[in-house]
PDB file of C-alpha atoms and ligand atoms in Angstrom:
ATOM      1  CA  UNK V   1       0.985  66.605 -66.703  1.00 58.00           C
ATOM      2  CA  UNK V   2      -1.419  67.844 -64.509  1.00 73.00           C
ATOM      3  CA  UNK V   3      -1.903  66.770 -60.865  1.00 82.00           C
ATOM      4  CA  UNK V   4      -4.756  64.079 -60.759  1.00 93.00           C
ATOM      5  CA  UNK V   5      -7.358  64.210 -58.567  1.00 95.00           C
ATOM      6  CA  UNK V   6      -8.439  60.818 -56.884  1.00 96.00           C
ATOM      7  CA  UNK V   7     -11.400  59.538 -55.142  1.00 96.00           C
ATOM      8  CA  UNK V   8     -11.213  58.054 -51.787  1.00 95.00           C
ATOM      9  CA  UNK V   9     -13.134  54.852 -50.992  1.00 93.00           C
ATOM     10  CA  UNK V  10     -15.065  55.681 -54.182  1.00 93.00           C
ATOM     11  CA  UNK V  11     -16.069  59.247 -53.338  1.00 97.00           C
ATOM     12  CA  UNK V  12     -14.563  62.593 -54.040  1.00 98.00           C
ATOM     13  CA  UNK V  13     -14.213  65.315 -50.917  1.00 97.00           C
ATOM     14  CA  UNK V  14     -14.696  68.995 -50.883  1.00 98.00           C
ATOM     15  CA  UNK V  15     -11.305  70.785 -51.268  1.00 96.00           C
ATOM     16  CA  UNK V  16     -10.042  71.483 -47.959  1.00 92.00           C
ATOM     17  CA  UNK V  17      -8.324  75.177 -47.926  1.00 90.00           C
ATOM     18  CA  UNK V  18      -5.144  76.772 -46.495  1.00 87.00           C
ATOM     19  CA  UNK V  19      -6.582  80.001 -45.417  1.00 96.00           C
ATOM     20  CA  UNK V  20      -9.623  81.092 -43.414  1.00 97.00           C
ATOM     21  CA  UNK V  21     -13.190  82.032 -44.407  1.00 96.00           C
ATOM     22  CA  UNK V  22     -12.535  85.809 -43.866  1.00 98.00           C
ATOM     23  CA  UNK V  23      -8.360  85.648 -45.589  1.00 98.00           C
ATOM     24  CA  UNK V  24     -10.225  86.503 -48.774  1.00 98.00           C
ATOM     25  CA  UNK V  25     -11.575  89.974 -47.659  1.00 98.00           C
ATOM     26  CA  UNK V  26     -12.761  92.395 -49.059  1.00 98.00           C
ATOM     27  CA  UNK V  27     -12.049  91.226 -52.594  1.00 98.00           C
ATOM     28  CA  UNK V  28     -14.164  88.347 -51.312  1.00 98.00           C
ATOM     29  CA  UNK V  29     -16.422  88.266 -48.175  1.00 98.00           C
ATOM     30  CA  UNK V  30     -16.526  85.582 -45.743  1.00 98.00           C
ATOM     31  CA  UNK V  31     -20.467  84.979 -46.555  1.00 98.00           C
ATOM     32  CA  UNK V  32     -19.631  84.663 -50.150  1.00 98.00           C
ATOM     33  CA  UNK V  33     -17.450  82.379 -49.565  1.00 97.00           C
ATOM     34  CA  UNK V  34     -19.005  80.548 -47.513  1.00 97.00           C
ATOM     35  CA  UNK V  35     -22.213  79.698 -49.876  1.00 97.00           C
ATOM     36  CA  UNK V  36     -19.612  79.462 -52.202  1.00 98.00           C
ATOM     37  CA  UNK V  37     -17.665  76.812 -51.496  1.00 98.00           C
ATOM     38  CA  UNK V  38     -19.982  75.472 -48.294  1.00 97.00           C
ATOM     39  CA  UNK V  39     -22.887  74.767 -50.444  1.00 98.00           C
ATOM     40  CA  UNK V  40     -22.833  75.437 -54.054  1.00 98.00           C
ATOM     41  CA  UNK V  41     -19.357  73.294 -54.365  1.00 98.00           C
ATOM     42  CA  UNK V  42     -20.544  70.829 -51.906  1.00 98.00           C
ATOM     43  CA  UNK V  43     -23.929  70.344 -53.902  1.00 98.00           C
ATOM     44  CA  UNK V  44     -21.575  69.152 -56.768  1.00 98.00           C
ATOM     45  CA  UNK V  45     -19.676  67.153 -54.817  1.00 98.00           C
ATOM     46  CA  UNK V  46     -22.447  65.167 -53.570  1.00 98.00           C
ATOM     47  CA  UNK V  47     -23.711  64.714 -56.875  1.00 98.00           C
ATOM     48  CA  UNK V  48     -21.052  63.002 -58.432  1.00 98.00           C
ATOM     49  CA  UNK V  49     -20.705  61.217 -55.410  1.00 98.00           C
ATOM     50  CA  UNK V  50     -24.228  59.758 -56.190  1.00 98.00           C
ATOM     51  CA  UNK V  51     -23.960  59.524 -59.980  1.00 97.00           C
ATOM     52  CA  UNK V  52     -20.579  57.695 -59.913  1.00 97.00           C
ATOM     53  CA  UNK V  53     -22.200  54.057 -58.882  1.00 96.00           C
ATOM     54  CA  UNK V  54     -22.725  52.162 -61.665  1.00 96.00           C
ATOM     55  CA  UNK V  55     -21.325  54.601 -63.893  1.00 96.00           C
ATOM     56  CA  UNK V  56     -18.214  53.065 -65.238  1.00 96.00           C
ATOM     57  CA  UNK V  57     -16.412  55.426 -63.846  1.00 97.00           C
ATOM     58  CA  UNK V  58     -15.990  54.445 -59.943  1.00 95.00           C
ATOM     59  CA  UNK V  59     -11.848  55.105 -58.859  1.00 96.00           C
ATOM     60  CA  UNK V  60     -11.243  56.713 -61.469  1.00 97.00           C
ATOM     61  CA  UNK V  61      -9.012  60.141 -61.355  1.00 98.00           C
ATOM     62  CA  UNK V  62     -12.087  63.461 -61.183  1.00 98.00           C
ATOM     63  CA  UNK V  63      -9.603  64.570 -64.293  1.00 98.00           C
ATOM     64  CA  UNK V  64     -10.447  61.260 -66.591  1.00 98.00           C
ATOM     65  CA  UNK V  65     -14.374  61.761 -65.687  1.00 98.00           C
ATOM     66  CA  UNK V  66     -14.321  65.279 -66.692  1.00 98.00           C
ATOM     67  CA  UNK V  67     -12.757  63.623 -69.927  1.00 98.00           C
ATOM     68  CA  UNK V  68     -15.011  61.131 -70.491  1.00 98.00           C
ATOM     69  CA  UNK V  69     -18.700  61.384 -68.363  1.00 97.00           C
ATOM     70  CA  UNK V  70     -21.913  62.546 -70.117  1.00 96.00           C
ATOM     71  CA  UNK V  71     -24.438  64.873 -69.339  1.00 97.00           C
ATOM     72  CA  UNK V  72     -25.307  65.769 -65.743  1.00 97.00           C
ATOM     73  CA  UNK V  73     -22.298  63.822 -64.278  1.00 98.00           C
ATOM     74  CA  UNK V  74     -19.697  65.698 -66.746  1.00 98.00           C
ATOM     75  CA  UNK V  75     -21.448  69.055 -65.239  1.00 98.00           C
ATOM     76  CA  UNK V  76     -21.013  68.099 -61.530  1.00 98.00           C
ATOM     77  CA  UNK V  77     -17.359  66.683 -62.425  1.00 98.00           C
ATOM     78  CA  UNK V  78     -16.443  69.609 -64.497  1.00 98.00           C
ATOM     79  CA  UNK V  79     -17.467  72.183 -61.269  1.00 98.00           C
ATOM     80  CA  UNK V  80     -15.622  70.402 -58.908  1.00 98.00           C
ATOM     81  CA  UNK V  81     -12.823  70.470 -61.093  1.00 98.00           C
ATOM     82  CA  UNK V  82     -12.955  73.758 -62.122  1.00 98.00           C
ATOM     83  CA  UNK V  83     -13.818  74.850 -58.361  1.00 98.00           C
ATOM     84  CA  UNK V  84     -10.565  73.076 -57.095  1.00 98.00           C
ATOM     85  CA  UNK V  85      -8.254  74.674 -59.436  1.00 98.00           C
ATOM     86  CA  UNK V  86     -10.026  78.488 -58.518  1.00 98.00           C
ATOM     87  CA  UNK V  87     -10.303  78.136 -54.813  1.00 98.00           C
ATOM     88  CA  UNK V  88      -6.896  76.807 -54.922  1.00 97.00           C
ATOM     89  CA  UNK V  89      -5.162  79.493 -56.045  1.00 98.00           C
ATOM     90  CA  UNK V  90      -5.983  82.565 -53.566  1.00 98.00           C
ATOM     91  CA  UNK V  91      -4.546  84.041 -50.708  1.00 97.00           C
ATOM     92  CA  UNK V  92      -4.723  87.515 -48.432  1.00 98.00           C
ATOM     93  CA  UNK V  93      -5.182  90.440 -50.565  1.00 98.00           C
ATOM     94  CA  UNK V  94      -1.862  92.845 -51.704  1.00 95.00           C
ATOM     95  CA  UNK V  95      -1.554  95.995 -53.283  1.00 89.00           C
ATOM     96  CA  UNK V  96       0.604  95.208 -56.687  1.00 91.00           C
ATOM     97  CA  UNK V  97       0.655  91.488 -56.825  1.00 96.00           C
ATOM     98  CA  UNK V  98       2.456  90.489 -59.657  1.00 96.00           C
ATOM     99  CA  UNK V  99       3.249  87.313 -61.366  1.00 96.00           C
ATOM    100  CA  UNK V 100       6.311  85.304 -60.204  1.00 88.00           C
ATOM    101  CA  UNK V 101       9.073  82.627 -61.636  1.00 91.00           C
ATOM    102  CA  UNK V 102       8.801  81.426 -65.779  1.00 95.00           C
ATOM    103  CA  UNK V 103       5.311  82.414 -65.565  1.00 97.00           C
ATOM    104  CA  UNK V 104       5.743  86.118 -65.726  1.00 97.00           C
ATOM    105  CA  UNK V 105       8.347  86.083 -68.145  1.00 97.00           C
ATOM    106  CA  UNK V 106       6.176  84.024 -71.058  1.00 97.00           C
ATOM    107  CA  UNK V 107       3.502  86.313 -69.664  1.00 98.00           C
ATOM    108  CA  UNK V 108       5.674  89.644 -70.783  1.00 97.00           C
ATOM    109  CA  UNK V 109       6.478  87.715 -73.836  1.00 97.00           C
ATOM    110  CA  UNK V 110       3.321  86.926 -75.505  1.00 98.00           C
ATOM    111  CA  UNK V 111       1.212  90.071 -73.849  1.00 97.00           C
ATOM    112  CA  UNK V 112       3.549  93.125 -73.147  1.00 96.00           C
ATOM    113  CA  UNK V 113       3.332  94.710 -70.387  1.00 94.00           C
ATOM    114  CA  UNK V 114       1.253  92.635 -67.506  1.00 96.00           C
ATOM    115  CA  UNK V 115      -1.471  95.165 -67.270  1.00 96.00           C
ATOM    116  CA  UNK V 116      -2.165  94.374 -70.770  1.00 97.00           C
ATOM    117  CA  UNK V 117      -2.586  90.449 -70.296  1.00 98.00           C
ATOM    118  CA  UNK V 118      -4.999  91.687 -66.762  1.00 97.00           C
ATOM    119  CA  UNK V 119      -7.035  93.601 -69.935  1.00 97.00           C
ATOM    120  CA  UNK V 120      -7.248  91.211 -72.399  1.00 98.00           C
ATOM    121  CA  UNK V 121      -8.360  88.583 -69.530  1.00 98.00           C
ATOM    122  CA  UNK V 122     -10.934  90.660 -67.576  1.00 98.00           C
ATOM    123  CA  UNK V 123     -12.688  91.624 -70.872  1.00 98.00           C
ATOM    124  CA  UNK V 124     -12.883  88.173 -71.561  1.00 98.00           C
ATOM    125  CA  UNK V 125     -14.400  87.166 -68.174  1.00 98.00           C
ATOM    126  CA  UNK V 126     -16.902  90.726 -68.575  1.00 97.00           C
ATOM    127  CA  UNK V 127     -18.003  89.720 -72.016  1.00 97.00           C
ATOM    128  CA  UNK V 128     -18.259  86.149 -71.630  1.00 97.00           C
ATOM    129  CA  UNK V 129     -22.859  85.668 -71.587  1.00 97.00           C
ATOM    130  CA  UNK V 130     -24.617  84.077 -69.074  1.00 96.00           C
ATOM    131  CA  UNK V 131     -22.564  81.331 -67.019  1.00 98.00           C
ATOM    132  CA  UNK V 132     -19.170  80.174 -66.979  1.00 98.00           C
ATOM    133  CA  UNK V 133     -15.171  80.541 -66.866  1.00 98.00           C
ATOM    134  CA  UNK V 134     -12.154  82.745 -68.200  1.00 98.00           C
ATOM    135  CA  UNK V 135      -9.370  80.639 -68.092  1.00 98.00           C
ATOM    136  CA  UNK V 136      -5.309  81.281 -69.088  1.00 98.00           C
ATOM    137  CA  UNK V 137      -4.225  78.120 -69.953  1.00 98.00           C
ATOM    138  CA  UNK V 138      -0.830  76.476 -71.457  1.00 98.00           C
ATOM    139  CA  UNK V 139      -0.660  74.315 -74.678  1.00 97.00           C
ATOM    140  CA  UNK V 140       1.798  71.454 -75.431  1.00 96.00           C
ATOM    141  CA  UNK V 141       4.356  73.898 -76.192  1.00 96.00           C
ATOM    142  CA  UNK V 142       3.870  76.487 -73.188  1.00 95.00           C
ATOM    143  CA  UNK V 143       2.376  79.079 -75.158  1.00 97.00           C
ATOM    144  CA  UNK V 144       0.108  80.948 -73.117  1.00 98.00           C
ATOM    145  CA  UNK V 145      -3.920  81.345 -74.191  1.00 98.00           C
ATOM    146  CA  UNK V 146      -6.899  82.987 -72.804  1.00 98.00           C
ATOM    147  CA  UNK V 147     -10.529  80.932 -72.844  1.00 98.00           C
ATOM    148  CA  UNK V 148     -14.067  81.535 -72.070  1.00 98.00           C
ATOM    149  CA  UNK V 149     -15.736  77.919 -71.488  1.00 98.00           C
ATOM    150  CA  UNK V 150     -19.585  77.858 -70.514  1.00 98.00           C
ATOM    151  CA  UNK V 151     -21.045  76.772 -67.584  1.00 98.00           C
ATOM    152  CA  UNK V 152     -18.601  73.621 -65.877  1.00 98.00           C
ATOM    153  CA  UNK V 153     -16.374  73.591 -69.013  1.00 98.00           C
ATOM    154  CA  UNK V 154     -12.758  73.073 -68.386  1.00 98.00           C
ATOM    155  CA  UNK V 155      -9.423  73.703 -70.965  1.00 98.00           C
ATOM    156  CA  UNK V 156      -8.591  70.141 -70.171  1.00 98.00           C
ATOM    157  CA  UNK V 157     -11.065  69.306 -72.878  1.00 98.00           C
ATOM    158  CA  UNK V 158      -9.319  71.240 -75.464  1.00 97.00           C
ATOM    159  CA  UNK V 159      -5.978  69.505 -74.432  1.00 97.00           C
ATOM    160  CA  UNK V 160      -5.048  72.852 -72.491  1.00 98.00           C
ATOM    161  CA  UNK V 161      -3.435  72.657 -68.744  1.00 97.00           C
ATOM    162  CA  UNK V 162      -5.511  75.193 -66.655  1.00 98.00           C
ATOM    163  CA  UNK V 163      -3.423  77.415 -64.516  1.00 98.00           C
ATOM    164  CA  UNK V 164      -5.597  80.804 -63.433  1.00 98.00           C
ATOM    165  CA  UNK V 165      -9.137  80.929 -63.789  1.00 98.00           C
ATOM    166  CA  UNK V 166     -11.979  83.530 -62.508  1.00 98.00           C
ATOM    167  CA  UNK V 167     -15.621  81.972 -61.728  1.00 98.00           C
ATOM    168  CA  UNK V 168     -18.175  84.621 -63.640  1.00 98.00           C
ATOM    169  CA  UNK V 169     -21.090  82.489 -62.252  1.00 98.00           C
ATOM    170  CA  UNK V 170     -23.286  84.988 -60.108  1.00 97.00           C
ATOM    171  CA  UNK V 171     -23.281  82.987 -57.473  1.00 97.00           C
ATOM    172  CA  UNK V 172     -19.316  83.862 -57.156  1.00 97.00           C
ATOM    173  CA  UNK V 173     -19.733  87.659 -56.689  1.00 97.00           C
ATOM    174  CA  UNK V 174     -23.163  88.403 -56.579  1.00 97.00           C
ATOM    175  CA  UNK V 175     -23.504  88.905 -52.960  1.00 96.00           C
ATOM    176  CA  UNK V 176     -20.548  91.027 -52.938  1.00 97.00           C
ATOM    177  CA  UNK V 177     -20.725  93.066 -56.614  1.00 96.00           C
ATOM    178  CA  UNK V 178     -24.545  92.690 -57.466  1.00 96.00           C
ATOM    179  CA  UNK V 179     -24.427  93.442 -61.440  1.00 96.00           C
ATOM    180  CA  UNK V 180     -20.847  94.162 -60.866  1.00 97.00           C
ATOM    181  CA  UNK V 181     -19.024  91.761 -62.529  1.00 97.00           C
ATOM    182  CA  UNK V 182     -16.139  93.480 -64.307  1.00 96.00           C
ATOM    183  CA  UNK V 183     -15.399  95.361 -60.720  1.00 97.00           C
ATOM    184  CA  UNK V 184     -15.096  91.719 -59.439  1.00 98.00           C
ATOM    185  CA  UNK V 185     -12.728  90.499 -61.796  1.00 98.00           C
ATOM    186  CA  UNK V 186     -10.270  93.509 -61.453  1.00 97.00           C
ATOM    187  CA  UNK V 187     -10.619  92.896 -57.250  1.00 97.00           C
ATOM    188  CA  UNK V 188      -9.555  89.299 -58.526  1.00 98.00           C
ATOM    189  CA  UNK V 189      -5.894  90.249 -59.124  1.00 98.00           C
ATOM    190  CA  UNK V 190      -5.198  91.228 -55.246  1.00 98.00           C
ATOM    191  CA  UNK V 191      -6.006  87.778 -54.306  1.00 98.00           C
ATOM    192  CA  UNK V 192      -4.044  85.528 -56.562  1.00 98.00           C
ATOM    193  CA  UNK V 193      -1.080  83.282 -55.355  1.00 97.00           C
ATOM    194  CA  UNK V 194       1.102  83.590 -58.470  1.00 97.00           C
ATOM    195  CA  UNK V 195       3.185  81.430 -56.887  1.00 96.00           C
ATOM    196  CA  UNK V 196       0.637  78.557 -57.521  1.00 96.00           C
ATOM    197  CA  UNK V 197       0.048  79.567 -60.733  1.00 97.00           C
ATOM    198  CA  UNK V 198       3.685  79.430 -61.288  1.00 96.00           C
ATOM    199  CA  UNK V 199       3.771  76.135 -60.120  1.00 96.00           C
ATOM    200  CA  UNK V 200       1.081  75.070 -61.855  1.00 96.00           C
ATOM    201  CA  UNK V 201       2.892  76.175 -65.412  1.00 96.00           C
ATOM    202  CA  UNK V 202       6.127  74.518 -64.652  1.00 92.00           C
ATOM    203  CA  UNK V 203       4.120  71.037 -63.609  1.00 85.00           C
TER     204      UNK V 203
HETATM  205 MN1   MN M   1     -18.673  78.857 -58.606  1.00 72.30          MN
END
């Protein structure tokens, strides 16, 4: 079961973060991350904030409205969501970060050798057109899968528990990469706490 996400006095926050700004460089620069999570995440924030009233929806967990809102609202709930779970799950940059714990092993399992799962999941963050997510996920039984979801779509909506993801939205790289997307992806890997990710699996 995944950890919810609750509003408080009827409104949602933007993530607060356990590293800097500038931790994320040079896989990701300070001003990218800054417009990143300063103002394109806060933009969503604010407009579920204003869509909840009314909506049938007030209190509840940011997880059930990603389930169950419509339209404009699902969009700004689905970002936050999937924004949470990506920002989340980085820290300073080192040279052959691996995966940790149960994780890695099911990872070795289904894939082979790690490089081969890194393949198989930047390809399908390069190939995936226009806006969106790559995703590894876990089903009911653990089994590992890969996803490309458009624009705010999240795994939870296929009854998948999210547990890495990579934002292929320009605005996540485009300061830094330009057209560069695949070269972003692959600077991804130095940047991932596998220990969250591990965590995340075992939940
Ligand atoms: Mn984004």
């Amino acid at each position: 079961m995944m950890k919810q996400t609750m509003p408080i006095e009827g409104k949602f926050e933007l993530m607060s973060l356990p590293y800097a700004p500038e931790a994320l460089e040079p896989v990701i620069s300070a001003n990218t991350f800054g417009f990143h999570h300063g103002k394109h995440l806060l933009t969503y924030v604010n407009n579920l904030n204003a869509a909840l009233p009314g909506s049938g929806l007030e209190g509840k967990a940011l997880e059930e409205v990603v389930l169950k809102a419509q339209g404009g609202m699902l969009n700004n709930a689905g970002q936050i969501l999937n924004h949470n779970l990506y920002f989340s799950q980085f820290r300073a940059p080192m040279a052959d970060n691996v995966p940790t714990g149960r994780l890695a092993d099911e990872i070795k399992r289904q894939f082979g050798l790690f490089g081969a799962f890194k393949d198989e999941f930047v390809k399908a963050g390069a190939t995936l057109f226009g806006s969106g997510w790559v995703w590894l996920s876990a089903d009911k039984d653990g089994k590992l899968v890969i996803t490309q979801e458009p624009n705010a779509a999240n795994p939870i909506q296929r009854g998948l528990r999210p547990l890495l993801t990579m934002d292929v939205w320009e605005h996540a790289y485009y300061l830094d990469y330009q057209n560069r997307r695949p070269d972003h992806l692959a600077a991804l890997w130095q940047i991932i706490d596998w220990d969250v990710v591990d965590a995340r699996y075992q939940e």
